[in-house]
Coordinates of C-alpha atoms and ligand atoms in Angstrom, one line a residue:
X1 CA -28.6 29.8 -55.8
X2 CA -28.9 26.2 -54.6
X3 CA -26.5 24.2 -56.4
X4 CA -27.2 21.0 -54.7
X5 CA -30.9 21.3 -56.3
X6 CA -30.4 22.7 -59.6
X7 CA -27.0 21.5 -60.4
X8 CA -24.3 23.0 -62.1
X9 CA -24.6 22.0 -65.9
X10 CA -27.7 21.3 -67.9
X11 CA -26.5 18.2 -68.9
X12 CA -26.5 16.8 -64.9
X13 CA -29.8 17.7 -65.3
X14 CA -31.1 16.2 -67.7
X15 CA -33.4 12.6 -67.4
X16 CA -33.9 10.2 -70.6
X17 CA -36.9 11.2 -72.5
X18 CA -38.0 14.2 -71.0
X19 CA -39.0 17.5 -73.2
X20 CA -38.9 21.2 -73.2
X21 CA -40.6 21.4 -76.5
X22 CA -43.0 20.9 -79.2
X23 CA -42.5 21.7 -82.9
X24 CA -46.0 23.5 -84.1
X25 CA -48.7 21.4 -85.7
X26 CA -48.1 23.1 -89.5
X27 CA -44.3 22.1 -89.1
X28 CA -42.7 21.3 -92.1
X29 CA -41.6 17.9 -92.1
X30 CA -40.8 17.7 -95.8
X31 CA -37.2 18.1 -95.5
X32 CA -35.4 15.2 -93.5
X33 CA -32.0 14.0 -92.8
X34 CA -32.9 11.9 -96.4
X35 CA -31.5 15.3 -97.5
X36 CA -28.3 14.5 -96.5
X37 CA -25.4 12.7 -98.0
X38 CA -24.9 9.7 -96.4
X39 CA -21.3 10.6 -95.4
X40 CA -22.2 13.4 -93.5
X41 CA -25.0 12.3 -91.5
X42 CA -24.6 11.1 -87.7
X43 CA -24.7 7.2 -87.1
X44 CA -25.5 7.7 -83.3
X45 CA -28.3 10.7 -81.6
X46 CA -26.0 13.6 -80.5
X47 CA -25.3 13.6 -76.5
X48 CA -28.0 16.3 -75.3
X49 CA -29.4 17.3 -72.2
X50 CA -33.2 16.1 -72.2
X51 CA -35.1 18.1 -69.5
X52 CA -38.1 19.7 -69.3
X53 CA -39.0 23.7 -69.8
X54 CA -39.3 25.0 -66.1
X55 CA -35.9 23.3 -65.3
X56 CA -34.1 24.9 -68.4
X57 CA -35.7 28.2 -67.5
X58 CA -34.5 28.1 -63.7
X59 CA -31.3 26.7 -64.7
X60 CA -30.0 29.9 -67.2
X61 CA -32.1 32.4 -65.0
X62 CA -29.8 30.7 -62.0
X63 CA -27.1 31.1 -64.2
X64 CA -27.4 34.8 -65.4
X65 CA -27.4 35.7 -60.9
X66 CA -24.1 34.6 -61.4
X67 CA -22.9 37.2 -64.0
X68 CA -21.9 40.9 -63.1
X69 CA -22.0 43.9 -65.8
X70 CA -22.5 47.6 -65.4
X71 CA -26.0 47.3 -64.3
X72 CA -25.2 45.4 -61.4
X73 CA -22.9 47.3 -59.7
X74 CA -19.4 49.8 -60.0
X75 CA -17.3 48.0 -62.9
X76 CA -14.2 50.2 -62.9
X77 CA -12.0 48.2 -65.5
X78 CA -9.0 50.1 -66.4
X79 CA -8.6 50.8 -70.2
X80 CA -12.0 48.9 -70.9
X81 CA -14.5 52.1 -70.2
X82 CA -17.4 50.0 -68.6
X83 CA -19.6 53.2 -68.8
X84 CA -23.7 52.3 -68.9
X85 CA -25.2 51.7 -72.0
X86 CA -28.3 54.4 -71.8
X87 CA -31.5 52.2 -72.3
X88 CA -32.5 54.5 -75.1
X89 CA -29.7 53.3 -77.1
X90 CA -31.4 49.6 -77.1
X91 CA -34.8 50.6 -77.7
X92 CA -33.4 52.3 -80.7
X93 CA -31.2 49.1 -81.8
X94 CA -34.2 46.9 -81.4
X95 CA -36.5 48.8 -83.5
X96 CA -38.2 46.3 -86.0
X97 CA -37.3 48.7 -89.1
X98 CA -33.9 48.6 -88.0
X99 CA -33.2 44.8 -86.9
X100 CA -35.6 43.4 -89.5
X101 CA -33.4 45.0 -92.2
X102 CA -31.1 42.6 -94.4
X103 CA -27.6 43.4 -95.6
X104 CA -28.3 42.7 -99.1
X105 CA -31.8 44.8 -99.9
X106 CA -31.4 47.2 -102.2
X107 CA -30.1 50.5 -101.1
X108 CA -33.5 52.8 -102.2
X109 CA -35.3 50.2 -99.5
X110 CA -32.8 50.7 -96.3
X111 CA -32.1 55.2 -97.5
X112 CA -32.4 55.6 -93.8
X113 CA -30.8 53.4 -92.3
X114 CA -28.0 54.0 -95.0
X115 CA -28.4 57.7 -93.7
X116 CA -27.3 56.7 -89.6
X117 CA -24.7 54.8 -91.0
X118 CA -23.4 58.0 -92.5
X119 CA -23.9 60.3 -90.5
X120 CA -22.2 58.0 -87.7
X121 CA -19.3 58.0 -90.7
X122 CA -19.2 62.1 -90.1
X123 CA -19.9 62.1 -86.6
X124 CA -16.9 60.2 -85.8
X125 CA -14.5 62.4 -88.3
X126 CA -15.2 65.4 -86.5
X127 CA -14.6 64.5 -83.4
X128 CA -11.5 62.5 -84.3
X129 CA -10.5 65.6 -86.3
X130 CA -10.0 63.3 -89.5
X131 CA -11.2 62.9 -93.0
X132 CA -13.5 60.2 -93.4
X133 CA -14.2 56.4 -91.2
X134 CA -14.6 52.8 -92.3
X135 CA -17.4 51.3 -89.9
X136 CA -15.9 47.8 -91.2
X137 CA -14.2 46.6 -88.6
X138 CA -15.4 44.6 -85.5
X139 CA -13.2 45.5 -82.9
X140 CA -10.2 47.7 -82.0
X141 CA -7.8 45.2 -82.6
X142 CA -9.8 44.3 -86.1
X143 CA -9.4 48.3 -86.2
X144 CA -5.5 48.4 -85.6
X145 CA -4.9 45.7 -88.3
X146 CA -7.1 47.8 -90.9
X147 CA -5.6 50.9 -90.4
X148 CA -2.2 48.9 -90.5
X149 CA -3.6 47.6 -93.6
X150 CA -4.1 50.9 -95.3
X151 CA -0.5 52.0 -94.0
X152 CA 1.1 49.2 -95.6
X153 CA -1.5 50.2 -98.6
X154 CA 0.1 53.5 -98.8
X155 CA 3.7 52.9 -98.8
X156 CA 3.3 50.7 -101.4
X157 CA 1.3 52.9 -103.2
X158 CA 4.4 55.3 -103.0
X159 CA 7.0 52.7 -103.8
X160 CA 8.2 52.4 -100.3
X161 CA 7.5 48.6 -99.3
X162 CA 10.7 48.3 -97.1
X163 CA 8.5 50.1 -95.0
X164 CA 7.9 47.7 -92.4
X165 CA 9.0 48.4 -89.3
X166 CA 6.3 49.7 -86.6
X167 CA 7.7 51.8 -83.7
X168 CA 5.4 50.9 -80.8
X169 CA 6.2 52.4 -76.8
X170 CA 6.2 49.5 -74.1
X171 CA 3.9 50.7 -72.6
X172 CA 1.4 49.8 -75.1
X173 CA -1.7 47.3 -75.1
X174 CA -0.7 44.0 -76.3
X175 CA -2.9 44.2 -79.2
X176 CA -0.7 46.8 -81.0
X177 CA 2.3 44.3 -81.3
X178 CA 0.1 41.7 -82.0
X179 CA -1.9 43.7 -84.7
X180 CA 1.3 44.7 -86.7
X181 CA 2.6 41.0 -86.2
X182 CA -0.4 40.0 -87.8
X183 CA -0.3 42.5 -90.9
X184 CA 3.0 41.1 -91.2
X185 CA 5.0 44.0 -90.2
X186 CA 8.1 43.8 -87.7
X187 CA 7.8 45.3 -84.4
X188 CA 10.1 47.3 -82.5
X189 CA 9.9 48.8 -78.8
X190 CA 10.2 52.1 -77.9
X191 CA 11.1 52.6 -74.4
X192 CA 9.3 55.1 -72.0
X193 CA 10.3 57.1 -69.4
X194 CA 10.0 56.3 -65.5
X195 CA 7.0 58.7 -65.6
X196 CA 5.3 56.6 -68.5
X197 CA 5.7 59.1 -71.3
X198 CA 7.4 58.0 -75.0
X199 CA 11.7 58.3 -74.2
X200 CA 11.9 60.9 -76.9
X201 CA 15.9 59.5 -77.2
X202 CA 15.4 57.0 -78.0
X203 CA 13.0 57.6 -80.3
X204 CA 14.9 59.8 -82.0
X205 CA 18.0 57.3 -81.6
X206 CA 15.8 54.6 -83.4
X207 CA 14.7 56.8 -86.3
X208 CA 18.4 57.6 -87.1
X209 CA 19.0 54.1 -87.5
X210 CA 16.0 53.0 -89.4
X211 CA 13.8 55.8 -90.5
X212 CA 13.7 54.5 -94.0
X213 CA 12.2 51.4 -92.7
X214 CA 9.2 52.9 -90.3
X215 CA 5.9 52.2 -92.0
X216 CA 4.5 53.8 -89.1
X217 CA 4.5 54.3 -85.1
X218 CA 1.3 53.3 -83.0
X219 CA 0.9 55.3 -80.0
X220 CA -2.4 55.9 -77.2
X221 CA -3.0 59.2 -75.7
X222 CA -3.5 59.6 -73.3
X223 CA -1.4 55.7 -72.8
X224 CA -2.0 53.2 -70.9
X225 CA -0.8 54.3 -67.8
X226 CA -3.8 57.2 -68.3
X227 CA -1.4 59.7 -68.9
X228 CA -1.5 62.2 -71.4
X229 CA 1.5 62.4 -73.7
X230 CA 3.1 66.1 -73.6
X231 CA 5.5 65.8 -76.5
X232 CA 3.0 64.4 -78.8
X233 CA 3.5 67.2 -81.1
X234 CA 7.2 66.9 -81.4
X235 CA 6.3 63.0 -81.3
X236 CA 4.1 63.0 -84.4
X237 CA 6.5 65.2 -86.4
X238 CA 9.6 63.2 -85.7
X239 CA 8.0 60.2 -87.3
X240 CA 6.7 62.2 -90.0
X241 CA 9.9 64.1 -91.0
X242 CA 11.8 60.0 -91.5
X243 CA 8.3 58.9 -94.3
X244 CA 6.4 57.3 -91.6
X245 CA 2.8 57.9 -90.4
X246 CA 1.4 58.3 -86.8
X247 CA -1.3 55.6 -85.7
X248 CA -3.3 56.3 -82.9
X249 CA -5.0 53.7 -80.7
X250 CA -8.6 55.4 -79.8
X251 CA -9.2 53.1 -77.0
X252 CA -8.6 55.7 -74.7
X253 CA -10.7 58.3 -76.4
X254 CA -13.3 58.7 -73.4
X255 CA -10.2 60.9 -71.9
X256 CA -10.5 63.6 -74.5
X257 CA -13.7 62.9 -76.3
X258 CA -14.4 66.4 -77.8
X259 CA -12.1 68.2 -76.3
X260 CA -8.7 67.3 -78.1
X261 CA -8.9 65.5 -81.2
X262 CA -6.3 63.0 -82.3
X263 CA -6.0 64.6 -86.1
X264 CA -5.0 68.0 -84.6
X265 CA -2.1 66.0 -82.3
X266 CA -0.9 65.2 -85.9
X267 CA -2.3 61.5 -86.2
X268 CA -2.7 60.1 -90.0
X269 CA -4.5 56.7 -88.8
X270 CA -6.7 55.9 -86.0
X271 CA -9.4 53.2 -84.5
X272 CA -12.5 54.8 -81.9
X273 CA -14.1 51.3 -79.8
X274 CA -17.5 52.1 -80.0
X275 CA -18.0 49.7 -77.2
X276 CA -15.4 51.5 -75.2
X277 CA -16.1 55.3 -75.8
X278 CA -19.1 55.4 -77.3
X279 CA -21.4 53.4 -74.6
X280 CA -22.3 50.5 -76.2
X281 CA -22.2 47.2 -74.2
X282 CA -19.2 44.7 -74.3
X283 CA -17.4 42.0 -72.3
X284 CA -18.3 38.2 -72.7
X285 CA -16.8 38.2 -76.3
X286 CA -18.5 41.5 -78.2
X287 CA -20.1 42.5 -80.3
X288 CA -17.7 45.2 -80.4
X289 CA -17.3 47.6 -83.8
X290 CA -13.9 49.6 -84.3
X291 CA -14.3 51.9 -87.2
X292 CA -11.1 53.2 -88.9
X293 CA -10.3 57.1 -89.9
X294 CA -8.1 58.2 -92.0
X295 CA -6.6 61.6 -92.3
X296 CA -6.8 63.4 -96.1
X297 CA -5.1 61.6 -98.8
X298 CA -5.4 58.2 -97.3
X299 CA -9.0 57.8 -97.7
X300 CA -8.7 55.6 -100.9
X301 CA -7.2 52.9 -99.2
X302 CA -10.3 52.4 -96.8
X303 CA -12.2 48.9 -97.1
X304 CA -15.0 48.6 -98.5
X305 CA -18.3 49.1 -98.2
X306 CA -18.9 52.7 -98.3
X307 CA -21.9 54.9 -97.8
X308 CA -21.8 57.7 -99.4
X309 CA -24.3 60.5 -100.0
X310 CA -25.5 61.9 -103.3
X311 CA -25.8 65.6 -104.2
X312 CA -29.8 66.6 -103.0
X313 CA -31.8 66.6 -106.3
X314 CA -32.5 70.1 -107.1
X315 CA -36.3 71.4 -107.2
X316 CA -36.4 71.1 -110.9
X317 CA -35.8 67.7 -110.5
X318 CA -38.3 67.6 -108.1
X319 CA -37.1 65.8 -105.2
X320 CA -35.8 67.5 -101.7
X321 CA -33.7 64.5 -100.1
X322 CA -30.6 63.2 -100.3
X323 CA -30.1 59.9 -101.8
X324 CA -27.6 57.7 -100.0
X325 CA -25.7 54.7 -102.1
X326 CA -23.5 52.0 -101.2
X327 CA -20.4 51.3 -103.0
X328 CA -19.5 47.4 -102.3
X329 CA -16.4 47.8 -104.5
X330 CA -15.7 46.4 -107.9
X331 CA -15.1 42.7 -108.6
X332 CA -11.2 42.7 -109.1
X333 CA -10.6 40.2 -112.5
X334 CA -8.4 37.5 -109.9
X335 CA -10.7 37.2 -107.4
X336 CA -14.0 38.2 -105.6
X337 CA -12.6 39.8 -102.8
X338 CA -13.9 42.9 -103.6
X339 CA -10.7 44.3 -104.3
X340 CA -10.6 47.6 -106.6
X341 CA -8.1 50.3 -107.0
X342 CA -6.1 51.2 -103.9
X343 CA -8.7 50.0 -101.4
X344 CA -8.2 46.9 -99.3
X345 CA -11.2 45.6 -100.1
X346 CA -13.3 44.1 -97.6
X347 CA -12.3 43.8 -94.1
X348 CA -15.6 42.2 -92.7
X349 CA -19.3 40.7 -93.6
X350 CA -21.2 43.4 -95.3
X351 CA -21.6 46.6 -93.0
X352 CA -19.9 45.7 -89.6
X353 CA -22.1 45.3 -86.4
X354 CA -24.9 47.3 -87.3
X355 CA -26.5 47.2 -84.1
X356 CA -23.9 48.5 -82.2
X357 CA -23.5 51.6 -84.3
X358 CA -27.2 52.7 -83.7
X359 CA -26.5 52.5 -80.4
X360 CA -22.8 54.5 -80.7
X361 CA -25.1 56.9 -82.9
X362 CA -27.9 57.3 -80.7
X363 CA -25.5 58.1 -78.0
X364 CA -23.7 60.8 -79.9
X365 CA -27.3 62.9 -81.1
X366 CA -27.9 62.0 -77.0
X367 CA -25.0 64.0 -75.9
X368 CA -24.9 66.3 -78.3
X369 CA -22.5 69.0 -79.5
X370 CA -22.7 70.6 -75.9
X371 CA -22.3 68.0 -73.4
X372 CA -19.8 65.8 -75.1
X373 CA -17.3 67.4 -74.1
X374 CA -18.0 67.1 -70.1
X375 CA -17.6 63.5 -70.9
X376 CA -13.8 63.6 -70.2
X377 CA -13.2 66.4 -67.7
X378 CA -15.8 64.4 -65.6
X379 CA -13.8 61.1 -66.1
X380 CA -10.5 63.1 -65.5
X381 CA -11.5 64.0 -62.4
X382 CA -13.8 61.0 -61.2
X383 CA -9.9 59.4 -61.8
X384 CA -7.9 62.0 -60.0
X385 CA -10.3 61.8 -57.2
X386 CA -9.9 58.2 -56.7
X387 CA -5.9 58.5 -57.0
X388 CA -5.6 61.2 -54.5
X389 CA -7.7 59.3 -51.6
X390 CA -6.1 56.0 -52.4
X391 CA -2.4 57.0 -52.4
X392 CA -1.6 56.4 -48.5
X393 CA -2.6 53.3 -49.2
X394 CA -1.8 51.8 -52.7
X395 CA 1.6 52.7 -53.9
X396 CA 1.3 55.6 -56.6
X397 CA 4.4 55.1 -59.1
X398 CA 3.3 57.9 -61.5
X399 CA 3.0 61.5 -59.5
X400 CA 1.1 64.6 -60.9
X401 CA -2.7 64.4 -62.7
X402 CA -3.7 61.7 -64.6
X403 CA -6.1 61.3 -67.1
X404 CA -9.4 59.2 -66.9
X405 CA -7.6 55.9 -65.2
X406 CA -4.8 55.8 -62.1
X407 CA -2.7 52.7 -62.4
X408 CA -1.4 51.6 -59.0
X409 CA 1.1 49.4 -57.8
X410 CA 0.2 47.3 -55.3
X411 CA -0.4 48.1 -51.7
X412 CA 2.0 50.4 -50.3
X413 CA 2.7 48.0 -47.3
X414 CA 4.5 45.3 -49.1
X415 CA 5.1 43.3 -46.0
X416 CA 2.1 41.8 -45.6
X417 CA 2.5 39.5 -48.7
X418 CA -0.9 40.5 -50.5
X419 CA -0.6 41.0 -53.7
X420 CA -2.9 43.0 -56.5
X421 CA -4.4 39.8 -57.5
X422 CA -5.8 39.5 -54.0
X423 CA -6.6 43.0 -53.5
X424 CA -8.7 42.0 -56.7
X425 CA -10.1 39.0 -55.2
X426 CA -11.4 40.2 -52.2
X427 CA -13.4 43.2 -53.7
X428 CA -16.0 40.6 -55.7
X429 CA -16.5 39.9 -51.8
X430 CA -17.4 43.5 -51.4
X431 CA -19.8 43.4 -54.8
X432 CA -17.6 45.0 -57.0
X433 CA -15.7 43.9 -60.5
X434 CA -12.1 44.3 -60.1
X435 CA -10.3 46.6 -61.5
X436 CA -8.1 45.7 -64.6
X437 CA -4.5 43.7 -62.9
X438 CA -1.2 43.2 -64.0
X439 CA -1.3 45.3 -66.8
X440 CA 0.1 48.0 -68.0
X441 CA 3.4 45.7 -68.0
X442 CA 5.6 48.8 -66.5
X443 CA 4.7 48.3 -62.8
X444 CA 5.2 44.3 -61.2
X445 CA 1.7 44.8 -59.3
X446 CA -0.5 47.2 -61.6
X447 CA -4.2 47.8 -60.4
X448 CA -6.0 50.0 -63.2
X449 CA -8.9 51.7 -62.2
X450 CA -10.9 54.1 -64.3
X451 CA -14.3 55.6 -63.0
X452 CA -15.9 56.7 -66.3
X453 CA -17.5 59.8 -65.6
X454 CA -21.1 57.8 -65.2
X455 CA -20.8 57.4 -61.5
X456 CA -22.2 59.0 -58.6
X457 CA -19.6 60.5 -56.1
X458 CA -21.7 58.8 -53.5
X459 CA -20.5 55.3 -55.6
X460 CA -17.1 56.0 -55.5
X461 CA -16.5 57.0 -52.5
X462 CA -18.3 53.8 -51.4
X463 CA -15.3 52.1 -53.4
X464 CA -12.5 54.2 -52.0
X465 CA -13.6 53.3 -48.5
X466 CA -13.6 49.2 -49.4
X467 CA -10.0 49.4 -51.0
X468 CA -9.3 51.2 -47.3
X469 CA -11.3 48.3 -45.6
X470 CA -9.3 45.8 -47.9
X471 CA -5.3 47.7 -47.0
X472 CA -6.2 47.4 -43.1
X473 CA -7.6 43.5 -44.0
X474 CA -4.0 43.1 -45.4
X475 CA -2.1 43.8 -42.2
X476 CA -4.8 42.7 -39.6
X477 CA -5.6 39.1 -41.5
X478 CA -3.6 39.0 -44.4
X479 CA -4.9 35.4 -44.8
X480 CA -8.4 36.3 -45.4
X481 CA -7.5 38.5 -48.0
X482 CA -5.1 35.9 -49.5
X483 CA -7.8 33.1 -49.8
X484 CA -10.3 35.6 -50.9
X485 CA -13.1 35.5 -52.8
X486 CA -15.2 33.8 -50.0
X487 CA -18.8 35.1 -51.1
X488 CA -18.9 34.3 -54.3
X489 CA -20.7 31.0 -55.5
X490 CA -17.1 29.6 -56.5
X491 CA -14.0 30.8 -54.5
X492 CA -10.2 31.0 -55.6
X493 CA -9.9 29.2 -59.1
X494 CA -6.4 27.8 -59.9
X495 CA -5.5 30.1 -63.1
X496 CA -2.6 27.9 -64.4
X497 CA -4.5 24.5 -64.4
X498 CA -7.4 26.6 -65.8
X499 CA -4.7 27.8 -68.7
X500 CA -3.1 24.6 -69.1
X501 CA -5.5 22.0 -68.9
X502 CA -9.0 23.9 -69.8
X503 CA -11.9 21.5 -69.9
X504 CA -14.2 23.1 -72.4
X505 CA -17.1 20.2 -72.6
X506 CA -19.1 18.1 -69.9
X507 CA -18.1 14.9 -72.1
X508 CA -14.3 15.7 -71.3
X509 CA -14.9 16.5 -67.8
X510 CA -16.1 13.1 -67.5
X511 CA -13.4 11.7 -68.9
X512 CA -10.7 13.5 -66.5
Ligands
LIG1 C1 -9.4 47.5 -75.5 C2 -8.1 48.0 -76.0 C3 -7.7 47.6 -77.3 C4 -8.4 46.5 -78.1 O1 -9.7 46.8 -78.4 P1 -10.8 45.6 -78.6 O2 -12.0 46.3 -79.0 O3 -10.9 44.9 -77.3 O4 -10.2 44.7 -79.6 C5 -6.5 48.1 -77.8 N1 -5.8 49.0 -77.1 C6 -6.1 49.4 -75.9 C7 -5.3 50.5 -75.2 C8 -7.3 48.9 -75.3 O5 -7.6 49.3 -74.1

């Protein structure tokens, strides 16, 4: 892209009174800023670019060169599962009957759309091995505060609101503490083992001392480090036995996805990231959906809305297809939050992202019964194939099989100075994302890779042989790895100024 010609921002492009549009003829000029309460009206023209239209559209097609996602190239973000997102799954999402619909038209207008939205509901019980989902929430972190939300429902449902203690392993996401922070429940670390499993001692030392107080314990399985928990059984009925139930972070489904289902490991409470797992796009912001299941017995304290379906009318009645309904809650008498009975209400606008669940959906009836359950064992060992030819070269602090992402630490060669965050660096060079850096926490110089089982041997072995390239840069020029990246249209930014002094508008940049 030539920077020097097109410039970098729209607004250094644009020239006093040129145009890139014209309102139609029949526009309706009826309703003008007369409309407007004085107060609230501008007393000077807002600051905007002017340009005209074939500068605009070079400019953002310029611009979108400049971003990377799965289509573009390997993307192997650790704990983020940047698997494609089949084409199939948007021609289905942008299907007029299904994008022209709106939230509020009567259910009898919308019965099939009602009818994806339940039979997503299903899908995801049975392969979470739970009773019934909530596709409320927006995210997986939206999804660990709604399932914390019911939690906190039922213990106060059963008298028990000194319940608020959440047991939560170190090695978890950052979300989980933040989540139960947020729900206004106190947090307390569990330490793991030097393999990256739960410390069951401590554990158990911490539910001698407080079990009365645990509302619940949030783990991931397999966690963070991609390894699957062995003692989850003993785990889940630990907690259980001292009143507290077992929440299970589903970001890291795509290990086990119909296989091994979170219910049977003895999980009361869980979120599935249908952007994660279930192959529909994210990064940039969302959208994201993280619906919430709960086991039997909790499902009262799900948000609303619900989709349910009615009974078939029988022949006599003369129909032959299920009716589905929406229940929106009742109007509680001190508010109109939507409140009623044990439920939490609502957690989000109307149904969640919609569009995103078509797309999980369409996914699911993709796969199918049959070949969802190669999704894991083909990550698993896309994973353990990556750790096994990297180890003589990145330091592997976690020995044995792992799961569907290898967490390593650092080059094995520390004397060269290069760190994971130059490692990093210098494969956008090489045309790659990087994989996901200084987290988990455990390790000083994490690099998280995970695969997904989407790609190509031919692809990752193409990776394996740049992170070689990149360990024999480190000892032969460790200063061009150190200064990398050097292809990329902007090279080494300086994070902390970035952090501490961000400069989010043109106006400000001006100013500085
Ligand atoms: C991604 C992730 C989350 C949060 O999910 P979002 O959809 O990004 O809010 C939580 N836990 C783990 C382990 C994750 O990888």
């Amino acid at each position: 892209m030539n920077r020097t010609l097109y410039g970098n921002l729209i607004f250094e492009l644009s020239k006093k009174g040129r145009k890139g549009y014209s309102l139609p003829q029949d526009y309706d000029r009826t309703h003008t800023t007369a409309e407007l309460p004085e107060a609230l009206r501008r007393s000077e023209a807002a600051r905007l670019p002017e340009c005209d239209e074939l500068t605009v559209v070079r400019h953002y097609t310029n611009l979108s060169h400049n971003n990377f996602g799965v289509n573009d190239g390997f993307y192997p973000l650790g704990s983020c599962t940047m698997k494609y997102n089949p084409v199939i799954n948007e021609e289905i999402a942008a299907m007029k009957a299904f994008a022209g619909l709106h939230p509020l038209q009567p259910a009898e207008t919308c019965q099939g759309a009602l009818e994806v939205y339940y039979n997503l509901q299903q899908s995801l019980a049975e392969l979470a091995g739970l009773s019934e989902f909530t596709l409320n929430p927006c995210a997986g972190a939206h999804g660990e505060l709604t399932g914390l939300m019911v939690i906190r429902a039922y213990h106060e449902a059963k008298a028990h609101p000194s319940r608020t203690k959440v047991l939560i392993p170190d090695s978890a996401h950052g979300t989980n503490p933040a989540s139960a922070a947020v729900c206004g429940l106190e947090v307390v670390e569990v330490k793991s083992l030097p393999d990256g499993t739960v410390d069951v001692a401590h554990l158990r030392q911490l539910l001698d001392e407080m079990g009365d107080q645990v509302a619940a314990m949030m783990m991931t399985n397999p966690n963070t480090l991609g390894i699957f928990e062995p003692r989850v059984l003993g785990i889940t009925k630990m907690v259980h036995e001292a009143g507290g139930l077992m929440y299970y972070d589903g970001a890291n489904l795509n290990a086990l996805l119909g296989e091994c289902r979170p219910g049977d490991m003895g999980f009361d409470v869980m979120h599935i990231n249908l952007h994660k797992t279930f192959s529909t796009p994210h990064g940039g912001g969302g959208p994201g959906s993280g619906p919430v299941g709960v086991r039997k017995g909790l499902e009262q304290f799900l948000p609303y809305p619900r989709v349910k379906m009615e009974a078939p009318p029988t022949a006599t009645e003369g129909g032959t297809a299920p009716l589905f309904t929406v229940d929106f809650g009742k109007v509680s008498p001190s508010g109109d939050d939507g409140r009623a009975g044990t439920s939490l209400g609502s957690v989000g606008s109307f149904f969640g992202n919609y569009g995103v669940m078509l797309k999980a959906y369409a996914y699911i009836l993709s796969l199918g019964r049959e070949h969802v359950k190669q999704v894991g064992p083909l990550a698993t060992l896309n994973a353990n194939y990556i750790k096994e030819r990297l180890r003589d070269d990145y330091l592997l602090p976690i020995q044995g099989l792992c799961k569907h992402e290898v967490v390593f630490d650092g080059l094995v060669d520390k004397s060269t100075g290069v760190t994971t965050m130059d490692v990093a660096k210098r494969l956008l060079d090489y045309g790659y994302h990087a994989p996901t850096i200084y987290f988990p926490l455990l390790f000083h110089e994490s690099l998280m890779i995970e695969p997904t089982e989407n790609e190509s041997k031919e692809t990752i072995d193409a990776f394996i042989n740049v992170m070689h390239t990149i360990a024999a840069e480190a000892k032969s020029d460790p200063e061009l790895v150190k200064t990398a990246p050097h292809n990329t249209p902007i090279g080494r930014v300086d994070d902390v100024l970035a952090a501490k002094h961000p400069i989010t508008t043109y106006w400000k940049s001006l100013e500085n």
